[in-house]
mmCIF file of C-alpha atoms and ligand atoms in Angstrom:
data_model
loop_
_atom_site.group_PDB
_atom_site.id
_atom_site.type_symbol
_atom_site.label_atom_id
_atom_site.label_comp_id
_atom_site.label_asym_id
_atom_site.label_seq_id
_atom_site.Cartn_x
_atom_site.Cartn_y
_atom_site.Cartn_z
ATOM 1 C CA TYR V 1 6.424 -74.629 -41.243
ATOM 2 C CA MET V 2 6.604 -74.658 -37.736
ATOM 3 C CA PRO V 3 6.590 -78.111 -35.530
ATOM 4 C CA VAL V 4 3.084 -78.569 -34.397
ATOM 5 C CA VAL V 5 4.427 -78.774 -30.742
ATOM 6 C CA ILE V 6 7.987 -78.096 -29.820
ATOM 7 C CA PRO V 7 9.109 -81.268 -27.791
ATOM 8 C CA LYS V 8 10.342 -80.849 -24.361
ATOM 9 C CA LEU V 9 13.574 -82.833 -23.619
ATOM 10 C CA ARG V 10 13.448 -85.365 -20.326
ATOM 11 C CA SER V 11 14.435 -83.314 -17.536
ATOM 12 C CA GLU V 12 16.786 -86.169 -16.301
ATOM 13 C CA PHE V 13 18.490 -85.737 -19.591
ATOM 14 C CA ILE V 14 18.772 -81.860 -19.106
ATOM 15 C CA ASN V 15 20.070 -82.432 -15.447
ATOM 16 C CA HIS V 16 22.929 -84.774 -16.527
ATOM 17 C CA ILE V 17 23.725 -83.228 -19.901
ATOM 18 C CA GLN V 18 27.361 -82.683 -18.841
ATOM 19 C CA ASP V 19 27.830 -86.618 -19.056
ATOM 20 C CA PHE V 20 26.904 -86.642 -22.719
ATOM 21 C CA SER V 21 28.848 -85.912 -25.740
ATOM 22 C CA PHE V 22 27.904 -83.441 -28.410
ATOM 23 C CA GLN V 23 26.863 -86.146 -30.619
ATOM 24 C CA GLU V 24 24.536 -87.699 -27.951
ATOM 25 C CA ILE V 25 23.127 -84.500 -27.159
ATOM 26 C CA ALA V 26 22.415 -84.099 -30.965
ATOM 27 C CA PHE V 27 20.823 -87.383 -31.053
ATOM 28 C CA GLU V 28 18.542 -86.809 -28.295
ATOM 29 C CA ILE V 29 17.404 -83.453 -29.697
ATOM 30 C CA ALA V 30 16.763 -84.999 -33.103
ATOM 31 C CA SER V 31 14.848 -87.675 -32.048
ATOM 32 C CA ALA V 32 12.733 -85.517 -29.757
ATOM 33 C CA PHE V 33 11.615 -83.947 -33.191
ATOM 34 C CA LEU V 34 11.558 -86.813 -35.313
ATOM 35 C CA TYR V 35 9.882 -89.655 -33.114
ATOM 36 C CA ASP V 36 9.911 -92.689 -34.856
ATOM 37 C CA GLU V 37 10.289 -91.371 -38.501
ATOM 38 C CA ILE V 38 13.942 -92.412 -38.869
ATOM 39 C CA PRO V 39 15.047 -95.550 -36.799
ATOM 40 C CA ALA V 40 17.469 -94.882 -34.005
ATOM 41 C CA VAL V 41 20.434 -96.625 -35.456
ATOM 42 C CA GLU V 42 20.051 -94.627 -38.715
ATOM 43 C CA LEU V 43 19.497 -91.380 -37.010
ATOM 44 C CA LYS V 44 22.681 -91.803 -35.068
ATOM 45 C CA LEU V 45 24.773 -92.563 -38.408
ATOM 46 C CA ILE V 46 23.274 -89.500 -39.801
ATOM 47 C CA ILE V 47 24.274 -87.232 -36.508
ATOM 48 C CA ASP V 48 27.882 -88.713 -36.480
ATOM 49 C CA GLU V 49 28.515 -87.950 -40.126
ATOM 50 C CA VAL V 50 26.952 -84.266 -39.821
ATOM 51 C CA ILE V 51 28.743 -83.189 -36.661
ATOM 52 C CA ASN V 52 32.310 -84.492 -37.352
ATOM 53 C CA PHE V 53 33.834 -81.208 -36.399
ATOM 54 C CA PRO V 54 34.129 -79.577 -32.961
ATOM 55 C CA ALA V 55 32.277 -76.594 -31.487
ATOM 56 C CA PRO V 56 34.550 -75.336 -28.920
ATOM 57 C CA LEU V 57 33.959 -72.948 -26.457
ATOM 58 C CA VAL V 58 36.629 -70.352 -25.744
ATOM 59 C CA GLN V 59 36.643 -68.200 -22.741
ATOM 60 C CA LEU V 60 38.085 -64.560 -23.187
ATOM 61 C CA GLU V 61 36.893 -63.133 -19.743
ATOM 62 C CA ASP V 62 35.549 -64.203 -16.623
ATOM 63 C CA ASP V 63 31.845 -63.995 -17.722
ATOM 64 C CA LEU V 64 32.346 -64.106 -21.626
ATOM 65 C CA PHE V 65 32.605 -66.971 -23.680
ATOM 66 C CA ILE V 66 32.849 -67.541 -27.595
ATOM 67 C CA LEU V 67 31.354 -70.421 -29.096
ATOM 68 C CA GLU V 68 33.252 -71.235 -32.400
ATOM 69 C CA LEU V 69 30.726 -72.671 -34.749
ATOM 70 C CA PHE V 70 33.127 -72.431 -37.917
ATOM 71 C CA HIS V 71 34.966 -75.580 -37.869
ATOM 72 C CA GLY V 72 33.206 -77.171 -40.492
ATOM 73 C CA PRO V 73 33.838 -77.489 -44.472
ATOM 74 C CA SER V 74 32.514 -74.064 -45.582
ATOM 75 C CA MET V 75 33.848 -72.540 -42.060
ATOM 76 C CA ALA V 76 30.497 -70.893 -40.888
ATOM 77 C CA PHE V 77 27.752 -72.295 -38.440
ATOM 78 C CA LYS V 78 25.597 -72.767 -41.488
ATOM 79 C CA ASP V 79 27.482 -76.207 -42.107
ATOM 80 C CA PHE V 80 25.444 -77.704 -39.327
ATOM 81 C CA GLY V 81 22.230 -76.993 -40.841
ATOM 82 C CA ALA V 82 23.175 -77.778 -44.568
ATOM 83 C CA ARG V 83 24.957 -81.025 -43.871
ATOM 84 C CA PHE V 84 21.859 -82.117 -41.637
ATOM 85 C CA MET V 85 19.257 -80.917 -44.439
ATOM 86 C CA SER V 86 21.253 -82.725 -47.218
ATOM 87 C CA ARG V 87 21.312 -86.116 -45.361
ATOM 88 C CA ILE V 88 17.868 -85.851 -44.339
ATOM 89 C CA MET V 89 16.791 -84.940 -47.962
ATOM 90 C CA SER V 90 18.382 -87.770 -49.537
ATOM 91 C CA ARG V 91 17.355 -90.064 -47.243
ATOM 92 C CA TYR V 92 13.721 -89.554 -48.124
ATOM 93 C CA PHE V 93 14.403 -89.787 -51.814
ATOM 94 C CA ARG V 94 12.482 -92.770 -53.793
ATOM 95 C CA LYS V 95 13.472 -94.296 -57.237
ATOM 96 C CA GLU V 96 10.271 -92.962 -58.743
ATOM 97 C CA ASP V 97 10.897 -89.254 -57.741
ATOM 98 C CA LYS V 98 12.073 -86.447 -59.976
ATOM 99 C CA GLU V 99 15.604 -85.361 -58.984
ATOM 100 C CA LEU V 100 15.534 -82.725 -56.458
ATOM 101 C CA THR V 101 16.257 -79.000 -57.350
ATOM 102 C CA ILE V 102 17.288 -76.975 -54.579
ATOM 103 C CA LEU V 103 17.015 -73.414 -55.108
ATOM 104 C CA VAL V 104 19.047 -71.011 -52.600
ATOM 105 C CA ALA V 105 19.817 -67.523 -52.259
ATOM 106 C CA THR V 106 22.664 -66.586 -50.275
ATOM 107 C CA SER V 107 24.470 -63.231 -49.008
ATOM 108 C CA GLY V 108 27.618 -65.298 -48.550
ATOM 109 C CA ASP V 109 27.736 -67.987 -46.292
ATOM 110 C CA THR V 110 24.615 -70.102 -47.058
ATOM 111 C CA GLY V 111 25.708 -70.750 -50.225
ATOM 112 C CA GLY V 112 28.938 -72.031 -49.460
ATOM 113 C CA ALA V 113 27.418 -74.351 -46.640
ATOM 114 C CA VAL V 114 24.714 -75.656 -49.107
ATOM 115 C CA ALA V 115 27.146 -76.286 -51.952
ATOM 116 C CA LEU V 116 29.546 -78.266 -49.935
ATOM 117 C CA GLY V 117 26.734 -79.980 -48.000
ATOM 118 C CA PHE V 118 25.100 -81.246 -51.406
ATOM 119 C CA LYS V 119 28.005 -81.635 -53.702
ATOM 120 C CA GLY V 120 27.800 -84.965 -55.111
ATOM 121 C CA VAL V 121 24.821 -85.936 -53.349
ATOM 122 C CA GLU V 122 22.821 -88.086 -55.690
ATOM 123 C CA ASN V 123 19.717 -87.010 -57.193
ATOM 124 C CA THR V 124 20.121 -83.577 -56.087
ATOM 125 C CA ALA V 125 20.509 -80.456 -58.265
ATOM 126 C CA VAL V 126 21.719 -77.124 -56.657
ATOM 127 C CA THR V 127 21.139 -73.595 -58.099
ATOM 128 C CA ILE V 128 22.707 -70.876 -55.755
ATOM 129 C CA LEU V 129 21.948 -67.108 -56.285
ATOM 130 C CA PHE V 130 24.401 -64.463 -54.992
ATOM 131 C CA PRO V 131 24.438 -60.782 -55.377
ATOM 132 C CA LYS V 132 27.362 -59.961 -57.630
ATOM 133 C CA GLY V 133 30.137 -58.024 -56.200
ATOM 134 C CA LYS V 134 28.944 -58.587 -52.633
ATOM 135 C CA VAL V 135 30.550 -61.698 -51.207
ATOM 136 C CA SER V 136 34.364 -62.084 -50.246
ATOM 137 C CA PRO V 137 36.917 -64.178 -52.516
ATOM 138 C CA VAL V 138 36.864 -67.141 -50.242
ATOM 139 C CA GLN V 139 32.958 -67.086 -50.358
ATOM 140 C CA GLU V 140 32.909 -66.761 -54.343
ATOM 141 C CA LEU V 141 35.255 -69.705 -54.528
ATOM 142 C CA GLN V 142 33.015 -71.861 -52.478
ATOM 143 C CA LEU V 143 30.181 -71.208 -54.603
ATOM 144 C CA THR V 144 31.742 -71.128 -57.997
ATOM 145 C CA GLY V 145 34.457 -73.881 -57.875
ATOM 146 C CA ASN V 146 32.371 -76.920 -57.420
ATOM 147 C CA GLY V 147 31.117 -78.007 -60.668
ATOM 148 C CA GLN V 148 29.230 -81.456 -60.467
ATOM 149 C CA ASN V 149 25.565 -80.762 -59.327
ATOM 150 C CA ILE V 150 26.188 -77.199 -58.209
ATOM 151 C CA ILE V 151 25.347 -73.888 -60.507
ATOM 152 C CA ALA V 152 26.226 -70.689 -59.114
ATOM 153 C CA ILE V 153 24.622 -67.745 -60.690
ATOM 154 C CA GLU V 154 25.494 -64.039 -59.902
ATOM 155 C CA ILE V 155 22.502 -61.529 -59.613
ATOM 156 C CA ASP V 156 23.074 -57.886 -60.514
ATOM 157 C CA GLY V 157 21.234 -56.866 -57.219
ATOM 158 C CA THR V 158 21.495 -57.361 -53.426
ATOM 159 C CA PHE V 159 20.707 -60.168 -51.505
ATOM 160 C CA ASP V 160 16.917 -59.333 -50.961
ATOM 161 C CA ASP V 161 16.642 -59.552 -54.580
ATOM 162 C CA CYS V 162 17.986 -63.033 -54.827
ATOM 163 C CA GLN V 163 15.820 -64.195 -51.827
ATOM 164 C CA ALA V 164 12.697 -62.487 -53.804
ATOM 165 C CA LEU V 165 13.519 -64.557 -56.906
ATOM 166 C CA VAL V 166 13.872 -67.591 -55.234
ATOM 167 C CA LYS V 167 10.536 -67.209 -53.262
ATOM 168 C CA GLN V 168 8.981 -66.368 -56.589
ATOM 169 C CA ALA V 169 10.114 -69.358 -58.142
ATOM 170 C CA PHE V 170 8.557 -71.508 -55.783
ATOM 171 C CA LEU V 171 5.196 -70.070 -56.714
ATOM 172 C CA ASP V 172 5.600 -70.314 -60.323
ATOM 173 C CA PRO V 173 3.510 -73.071 -61.738
ATOM 174 C CA ASP V 174 5.723 -73.785 -64.964
ATOM 175 C CA LEU V 175 8.734 -74.285 -62.908
ATOM 176 C CA ASN V 176 7.059 -76.404 -60.300
ATOM 177 C CA GLU V 177 5.502 -78.520 -63.339
ATOM 178 C CA LYS V 178 9.221 -79.097 -64.593
ATOM 179 C CA PHE V 179 11.147 -79.557 -61.422
ATOM 180 C CA ARG V 180 11.011 -81.022 -57.810
ATOM 181 C CA LEU V 181 11.764 -77.515 -56.327
ATOM 182 C CA THR V 182 12.892 -77.099 -52.728
ATOM 183 C CA SER V 183 14.402 -74.546 -50.536
ATOM 184 C CA ALA V 184 17.668 -74.730 -48.665
ATOM 185 C CA ASN V 185 17.394 -71.322 -46.925
ATOM 186 C CA SER V 186 16.731 -70.826 -43.208
ATOM 187 C CA ILE V 187 13.001 -71.085 -44.365
ATOM 188 C CA ASN V 188 13.493 -74.782 -44.469
ATOM 189 C CA ILE V 189 13.041 -76.223 -40.887
ATOM 190 C CA ALA V 190 15.601 -78.966 -41.413
ATOM 191 C CA ARG V 191 17.990 -76.432 -41.081
ATOM 192 C CA LEU V 192 17.122 -75.223 -37.855
ATOM 193 C CA ILE V 193 17.015 -78.370 -35.733
ATOM 194 C CA PRO V 194 20.619 -78.875 -36.009
ATOM 195 C CA GLN V 195 21.072 -75.587 -34.719
ATOM 196 C CA VAL V 196 19.467 -76.322 -31.686
ATOM 197 C CA PHE V 197 22.026 -78.978 -30.952
ATOM 198 C CA TYR V 198 24.956 -76.578 -30.276
ATOM 199 C CA TYR V 199 23.102 -74.300 -27.863
ATOM 200 C CA PHE V 200 22.514 -77.443 -25.555
ATOM 201 C CA HIS V 201 26.428 -78.503 -26.236
ATOM 202 C CA ALA V 202 27.418 -74.928 -25.160
ATOM 203 C CA PHE V 203 25.081 -75.408 -22.031
ATOM 204 C CA ALA V 204 26.563 -78.835 -21.392
ATOM 205 C CA GLU V 205 30.065 -77.471 -21.425
ATOM 206 C CA LEU V 206 29.189 -74.543 -19.105
ATOM 207 C CA LYS V 207 27.572 -76.588 -16.662
ATOM 208 C CA LYS V 208 30.707 -78.494 -16.275
ATOM 209 C CA MET V 209 32.244 -75.278 -15.230
ATOM 210 C CA GLY V 210 29.625 -74.451 -12.913
ATOM 211 C CA GLU V 211 28.379 -71.378 -14.834
ATOM 212 C CA THR V 212 24.858 -70.509 -14.549
ATOM 213 C CA ASP V 213 22.477 -67.460 -15.800
ATOM 214 C CA LEU V 214 23.207 -67.973 -19.429
ATOM 215 C CA VAL V 215 22.635 -65.204 -21.868
ATOM 216 C CA PHE V 216 23.269 -66.050 -25.700
ATOM 217 C CA SER V 217 24.362 -63.021 -27.949
ATOM 218 C CA VAL V 218 23.396 -64.322 -31.419
ATOM 219 C CA PRO V 219 24.648 -61.930 -34.589
ATOM 220 C CA SER V 220 21.475 -62.294 -36.733
ATOM 221 C CA GLY V 221 20.693 -61.614 -40.366
ATOM 222 C CA ASN V 222 17.761 -63.833 -41.395
ATOM 223 C CA PHE V 223 16.905 -64.783 -37.767
ATOM 224 C CA GLY V 224 17.458 -68.523 -38.078
ATOM 225 C CA ASN V 225 20.159 -68.821 -35.499
ATOM 226 C CA LEU V 226 18.154 -66.957 -33.067
ATOM 227 C CA ALA V 227 14.922 -68.854 -33.821
ATOM 228 C CA ALA V 228 16.749 -72.069 -33.047
ATOM 229 C CA GLY V 229 18.015 -70.493 -29.613
ATOM 230 C CA LEU V 230 14.536 -69.837 -28.747
ATOM 231 C CA ILE V 231 13.323 -73.252 -29.848
ATOM 232 C CA ALA V 232 16.132 -74.768 -27.687
ATOM 233 C CA GLN V 233 14.825 -72.590 -24.686
ATOM 234 C CA GLN V 234 11.293 -73.878 -25.148
ATOM 235 C CA MET V 235 12.652 -77.558 -25.199
ATOM 236 C CA GLY V 236 14.008 -76.870 -21.683
ATOM 237 C CA LEU V 237 17.335 -75.155 -22.001
ATOM 238 C CA PRO V 238 17.615 -72.706 -19.229
ATOM 239 C CA VAL V 239 18.435 -69.444 -20.714
ATOM 240 C CA LYS V 240 18.319 -66.309 -19.036
ATOM 241 C CA GLN V 241 18.163 -64.177 -21.991
ATOM 242 C CA PHE V 242 18.882 -63.667 -25.699
ATOM 243 C CA ILE V 243 20.428 -60.870 -27.364
ATOM 244 C CA ALA V 244 19.565 -60.194 -30.971
ATOM 245 C CA ALA V 245 22.787 -58.351 -32.552
ATOM 246 C CA THR V 246 22.491 -56.933 -35.958
ATOM 247 C CA ASN V 247 24.327 -54.290 -38.183
ATOM 248 C CA VAL V 248 22.558 -51.235 -39.317
ATOM 249 C CA ASN V 249 20.036 -53.745 -40.846
ATOM 250 C CA ASP V 250 18.075 -53.157 -38.057
ATOM 251 C CA THR V 251 14.453 -54.016 -38.738
ATOM 252 C CA VAL V 252 14.110 -56.402 -35.521
ATOM 253 C CA PRO V 253 15.831 -54.067 -33.025
ATOM 254 C CA VAL V 254 13.392 -51.127 -34.442
ATOM 255 C CA PHE V 255 10.688 -53.404 -33.895
ATOM 256 C CA LEU V 256 11.302 -54.170 -30.656
ATOM 257 C CA SER V 257 11.854 -50.817 -29.574
ATOM 258 C CA ALA V 258 9.186 -49.007 -31.855
ATOM 259 C CA GLY V 259 6.512 -51.788 -32.298
ATOM 260 C CA GLU V 260 6.338 -51.629 -35.950
ATOM 261 C CA PHE V 261 7.827 -54.261 -38.228
ATOM 262 C CA LEU V 262 9.027 -52.184 -41.122
ATOM 263 C CA PRO V 263 10.925 -54.574 -43.656
ATOM 264 C CA LYS V 264 13.470 -52.223 -45.698
ATOM 265 C CA SER V 265 15.917 -52.875 -48.497
ATOM 266 C CA SER V 266 19.224 -54.359 -47.157
ATOM 267 C CA VAL V 267 22.235 -52.036 -46.967
ATOM 268 C CA GLN V 268 25.815 -53.731 -47.584
ATOM 269 C CA THR V 269 27.978 -53.605 -44.518
ATOM 270 C CA TYR V 270 30.960 -55.573 -43.212
ATOM 271 C CA SER V 271 29.090 -58.229 -41.840
ATOM 272 C CA ASN V 272 27.507 -59.307 -44.892
ATOM 273 C CA ALA V 273 26.080 -62.377 -44.186
ATOM 274 C CA MET V 274 23.649 -60.200 -41.974
ATOM 275 C CA ASP V 275 22.469 -57.826 -44.609
ATOM 276 C CA VAL V 276 19.016 -58.689 -44.501
ATOM 277 C CA GLY V 277 16.075 -56.309 -44.628
ATOM 278 C CA ASN V 278 13.232 -58.574 -44.075
ATOM 279 C CA PRO V 279 14.434 -61.398 -42.125
ATOM 280 C CA SER V 280 12.469 -64.480 -43.098
ATOM 281 C CA ASN V 281 12.431 -66.364 -39.861
ATOM 282 C CA TRP V 282 10.912 -63.613 -37.807
ATOM 283 C CA VAL V 283 7.446 -64.883 -38.597
ATOM 284 C CA ARG V 284 8.716 -68.250 -36.793
ATOM 285 C CA ILE V 285 10.038 -66.281 -33.645
ATOM 286 C CA MET V 286 6.615 -64.269 -33.467
ATOM 287 C CA ASP V 287 4.778 -67.847 -33.876
ATOM 288 C CA LEU V 288 6.894 -69.385 -30.771
ATOM 289 C CA PHE V 289 5.381 -66.593 -28.733
ATOM 290 C CA ASN V 290 2.007 -66.872 -30.295
ATOM 291 C CA GLY V 291 2.210 -63.216 -31.489
ATOM 292 C CA ASP V 292 2.797 -61.987 -28.115
ATOM 293 C CA VAL V 293 5.645 -59.307 -28.498
ATOM 294 C CA SER V 294 5.619 -58.377 -24.677
ATOM 295 C CA GLU V 295 6.312 -62.076 -23.587
ATOM 296 C CA LEU V 296 9.016 -62.054 -26.406
ATOM 297 C CA LYS V 297 10.543 -58.919 -25.071
ATOM 298 C CA LYS V 298 11.296 -60.696 -21.470
ATOM 299 C CA GLU V 299 13.425 -63.160 -23.518
ATOM 300 C CA LEU V 300 15.132 -60.832 -25.770
ATOM 301 C CA SER V 301 17.235 -57.778 -25.934
ATOM 302 C CA ALA V 302 18.426 -56.115 -29.372
ATOM 303 C CA PHE V 303 21.025 -54.096 -30.564
ATOM 304 C CA SER V 304 22.531 -52.832 -33.701
ATOM 305 C CA PHE V 305 25.778 -51.550 -34.548
ATOM 306 C CA THR V 306 27.737 -49.786 -37.449
ATOM 307 C CA ASP V 307 30.666 -50.797 -39.439
ATOM 308 C CA GLU V 308 33.068 -48.321 -37.572
ATOM 309 C CA GLN V 309 31.626 -50.007 -34.257
ATOM 310 C CA THR V 310 32.271 -53.322 -35.822
ATOM 311 C CA LEU V 311 36.005 -52.653 -36.597
ATOM 312 C CA GLU V 312 36.544 -50.912 -33.208
ATOM 313 C CA ALA V 313 35.085 -54.310 -31.737
ATOM 314 C CA ILE V 314 37.462 -56.463 -33.905
ATOM 315 C CA GLN V 315 40.583 -54.053 -32.862
ATOM 316 C CA ASP V 316 39.461 -54.243 -29.075
ATOM 317 C CA VAL V 317 39.211 -57.912 -28.878
ATOM 318 C CA PHE V 318 42.475 -58.406 -30.847
ATOM 319 C CA GLN V 319 44.204 -55.822 -28.383
ATOM 320 C CA LYS V 320 42.797 -57.335 -25.208
ATOM 321 C CA HIS V 321 42.749 -61.195 -25.881
ATOM 322 C CA ASN V 322 45.016 -61.585 -28.879
ATOM 323 C CA TYR V 323 41.971 -63.307 -30.331
ATOM 324 C CA ILE V 324 40.450 -62.404 -33.970
ATOM 325 C CA VAL V 325 36.532 -62.408 -34.276
ATOM 326 C CA CYS V 326 34.821 -62.211 -37.798
ATOM 327 C CA PRO V 327 32.888 -59.184 -38.373
ATOM 328 C CA HIS V 328 29.702 -60.974 -37.415
ATOM 329 C CA THR V 329 30.998 -62.353 -34.248
ATOM 330 C CA ALA V 330 32.415 -58.783 -33.425
ATOM 331 C CA ILE V 331 28.654 -57.482 -33.527
ATOM 332 C CA ALA V 332 27.777 -60.136 -30.894
ATOM 333 C CA TRP V 333 30.584 -59.114 -28.880
ATOM 334 C CA ILE V 334 29.765 -55.497 -28.859
ATOM 335 C CA ALA V 335 26.078 -56.338 -28.005
ATOM 336 C CA ALA V 336 27.334 -58.517 -25.152
ATOM 337 C CA LYS V 337 29.389 -55.528 -23.771
ATOM 338 C CA ASN V 338 26.406 -53.369 -24.114
ATOM 339 C CA PHE V 339 24.061 -56.056 -22.490
ATOM 340 C CA GLN V 340 26.816 -56.068 -19.307
ATOM 341 C CA LYS V 341 26.821 -52.438 -19.164
ATOM 342 C CA ASN V 342 22.937 -52.220 -18.928
ATOM 343 C CA ASN V 343 22.735 -55.176 -16.551
ATOM 344 C CA SER V 344 25.573 -54.690 -14.261
ATOM 345 C CA GLY V 345 25.098 -55.972 -10.675
ATOM 346 C CA THR V 346 23.402 -59.248 -12.080
ATOM 347 C CA ASN V 347 25.221 -62.433 -12.672
ATOM 348 C CA ASN V 348 25.240 -63.174 -16.331
ATOM 349 C CA THR V 349 27.475 -65.805 -18.194
ATOM 350 C CA ILE V 350 27.433 -64.600 -21.918
ATOM 351 C CA VAL V 351 28.161 -66.778 -24.834
ATOM 352 C CA CYS V 352 28.622 -64.900 -28.101
ATOM 353 C CA LEU V 353 28.130 -67.213 -31.191
ATOM 354 C CA SER V 354 30.829 -67.110 -33.669
ATOM 355 C CA THR V 355 29.283 -67.689 -36.713
ATOM 356 C CA ALA V 356 32.370 -67.834 -39.202
ATOM 357 C CA HIS V 357 36.044 -67.718 -39.678
ATOM 358 C CA PRO V 358 37.716 -64.405 -39.844
ATOM 359 C CA CYS V 359 39.459 -65.526 -43.246
ATOM 360 C CA LYS V 360 36.289 -65.208 -44.946
ATOM 361 C CA PHE V 361 36.270 -61.545 -44.707
ATOM 362 C CA PRO V 362 39.669 -60.352 -45.429
ATOM 363 C CA ASP V 363 38.831 -57.061 -46.585
ATOM 364 C CA VAL V 364 37.426 -55.949 -43.377
ATOM 365 C CA PHE V 365 40.468 -56.156 -41.356
ATOM 366 C CA PRO V 366 43.447 -53.782 -41.066
ATOM 367 C CA GLU V 367 46.734 -55.236 -42.069
ATOM 368 C CA GLU V 368 48.262 -55.674 -38.589
ATOM 369 C CA ILE V 369 45.392 -57.922 -37.884
ATOM 370 C CA ARG V 370 44.838 -59.484 -41.219
ATOM 371 C CA GLN V 371 48.381 -60.703 -41.224
ATOM 372 C CA HIS V 372 47.696 -62.871 -37.831
ATOM 373 C CA ILE V 373 44.571 -64.664 -39.382
ATOM 374 C CA ALA V 374 45.664 -68.293 -39.904
ATOM 375 C CA GLU V 375 44.745 -69.875 -42.904
ATOM 376 C CA PRO V 376 42.506 -72.941 -42.266
ATOM 377 C CA ASN V 377 42.832 -76.362 -44.265
ATOM 378 C CA GLN V 378 39.410 -75.760 -45.793
ATOM 379 C CA VAL V 379 40.987 -72.661 -47.573
ATOM 380 C CA LYS V 380 44.057 -74.357 -48.710
ATOM 381 C CA SER V 381 41.937 -76.998 -50.442
ATOM 382 C CA LEU V 382 39.830 -74.463 -52.508
ATOM 383 C CA ASN V 383 40.130 -74.687 -56.237
ATOM 384 C CA SER V 384 40.615 -71.389 -57.879
ATOM 385 C CA GLU V 385 41.009 -73.015 -61.226
ATOM 386 C CA ASN V 386 38.062 -74.356 -62.332
ATOM 387 C CA GLN V 387 35.551 -71.693 -61.411
ATOM 388 C CA SER V 388 32.217 -71.192 -63.326
ATOM 389 C CA LYS V 389 29.385 -68.955 -62.892
ATOM 390 C CA ILE V 390 26.377 -67.607 -64.611
ATOM 391 C CA SER V 391 25.523 -63.765 -64.437
ATOM 392 C CA LEU V 392 22.045 -62.663 -64.592
ATOM 393 C CA LYS V 393 20.105 -59.294 -63.982
ATOM 394 C CA ASN V 394 17.647 -59.012 -61.366
ATOM 395 C CA ASP V 395 14.754 -60.091 -63.283
ATOM 396 C CA PHE V 396 12.355 -63.120 -62.477
ATOM 397 C CA ASP V 397 11.550 -63.925 -66.168
ATOM 398 C CA ASN V 398 15.007 -63.980 -67.299
ATOM 399 C CA PHE V 399 16.020 -66.248 -64.292
ATOM 400 C CA LYS V 400 12.851 -68.589 -65.129
ATOM 401 C CA ASN V 401 14.123 -68.705 -68.746
ATOM 402 C CA TYR V 402 17.407 -69.779 -67.595
ATOM 403 C CA LEU V 403 16.131 -72.596 -65.564
ATOM 404 C CA LEU V 404 13.806 -73.883 -68.107
ATOM 405 C CA SER V 405 16.713 -74.011 -70.579
ATOM 406 C CA LYS V 406 19.410 -75.159 -68.589
ATOM 407 C CA ARG V 407 18.201 -77.613 -65.820
ATOM 408 C CA ASN V 408 16.376 -80.698 -66.655
HETATM 409 C C1 LIG A 501 23.997 -66.382 -42.013
HETATM 410 C C2 LIG A 501 25.152 -65.731 -40.962
HETATM 411 C C3 LIG A 501 24.553 -65.153 -39.928
HETATM 412 C C4 LIG A 501 23.227 -64.778 -39.767
HETATM 413 O O1 LIG A 501 22.576 -65.875 -39.362
HETATM 414 P P1 LIG A 501 20.752 -65.932 -39.463
HETATM 415 O O2 LIG A 501 20.551 -67.320 -38.812
HETATM 416 O O3 LIG A 501 20.680 -65.684 -40.744
HETATM 417 O O4 LIG A 501 20.235 -64.838 -38.334
HETATM 418 C C5 LIG A 501 25.631 -64.665 -38.938
HETATM 419 N N1 LIG A 501 26.927 -64.606 -39.171
HETATM 420 C C6 LIG A 501 27.339 -65.387 -40.100
HETATM 421 C C7 LIG A 501 28.801 -65.405 -40.502
HETATM 422 C C8 LIG A 501 26.528 -65.966 -40.958
HETATM 423 O O5 LIG A 501 26.949 -66.668 -42.147
#
């Protein structure tokens, strides 16, 4: 799904954006999409509840900033999408409706954000599929320690397998007959809209500092975050360039250089939330450019990096700035550095989106860095005692039978 038109923000608003708070900016954007669907007073309340944590911009170098998007409950930027979506969905629930069954595939971070976003939300039941053994301990606790309306299923397979099972479930007549199914993956547009908020928020903060010529470096997997950035640009955000930064799951960088979109099986890397071989938001990005690849290439550069380069970047940032980036953010950082090298002599202010807190990926860091990672309150409150998960093989009929027998 895509909006029929991408609404433009009023230019007076953009020109004075530095005078508005993060929540006010979010409200302006959300109402541009929703028109009169939700009364303003109510929408304001939803936004204030969703955005109850900051997204600080940290300056590491003259022309290089980190936008920290990991201060929400699951410590990943996906909290923005999940929190907004859960509130919007429950708002539209009517008494005569069947309980809403949310199916979601996760490579690590989506599941935690969705679980914490929907936990205890009435009339919703969440089933999360994650690839067995491929998520970190903190991530697994966020998935399996919830109880209530949240069920976690580990699949003996990859993230792409989980995503394929979910997609097939949505097409299955029996499951659709029994359940009111919906998705919480970034194929759901309600997750993308709140991601537009922080691009404008970053712009407002940089405008206060007199920074211009903005470039956003976006660590990408399913490409929802980048799609949101491109939507922000079409709404009127002045962005000079976007950088798509991937790990070796490089379907998009290969497409932009070789011209062919060849989905492949995902490969496991240190930046596991980006281990996606067939990014589901790419069709949205192509749609934003009416399928015109040469127009898209004017706005977008793409780079991919290996695990070794990821590790080097983590060490580099730590040594130079005494700052610890998660492996995904590290990839955005190297991409930014490469972009700077290729564009020396032009003025660019690069913002690397920092998508998760480093404590979610402890195994990636060498001990001398890991010991400096602070433990946020969100980790302290995780419950390691009441974990529960279901284990299934990678087989649709098996998954379907489980759903039909367990959920009602
Ligand atoms: C999900 C995720 C990404 C990738 O975001 P997409 O919108 O799927 O491209 C990057 N980093 C982290 C930490 C994530 O959780």
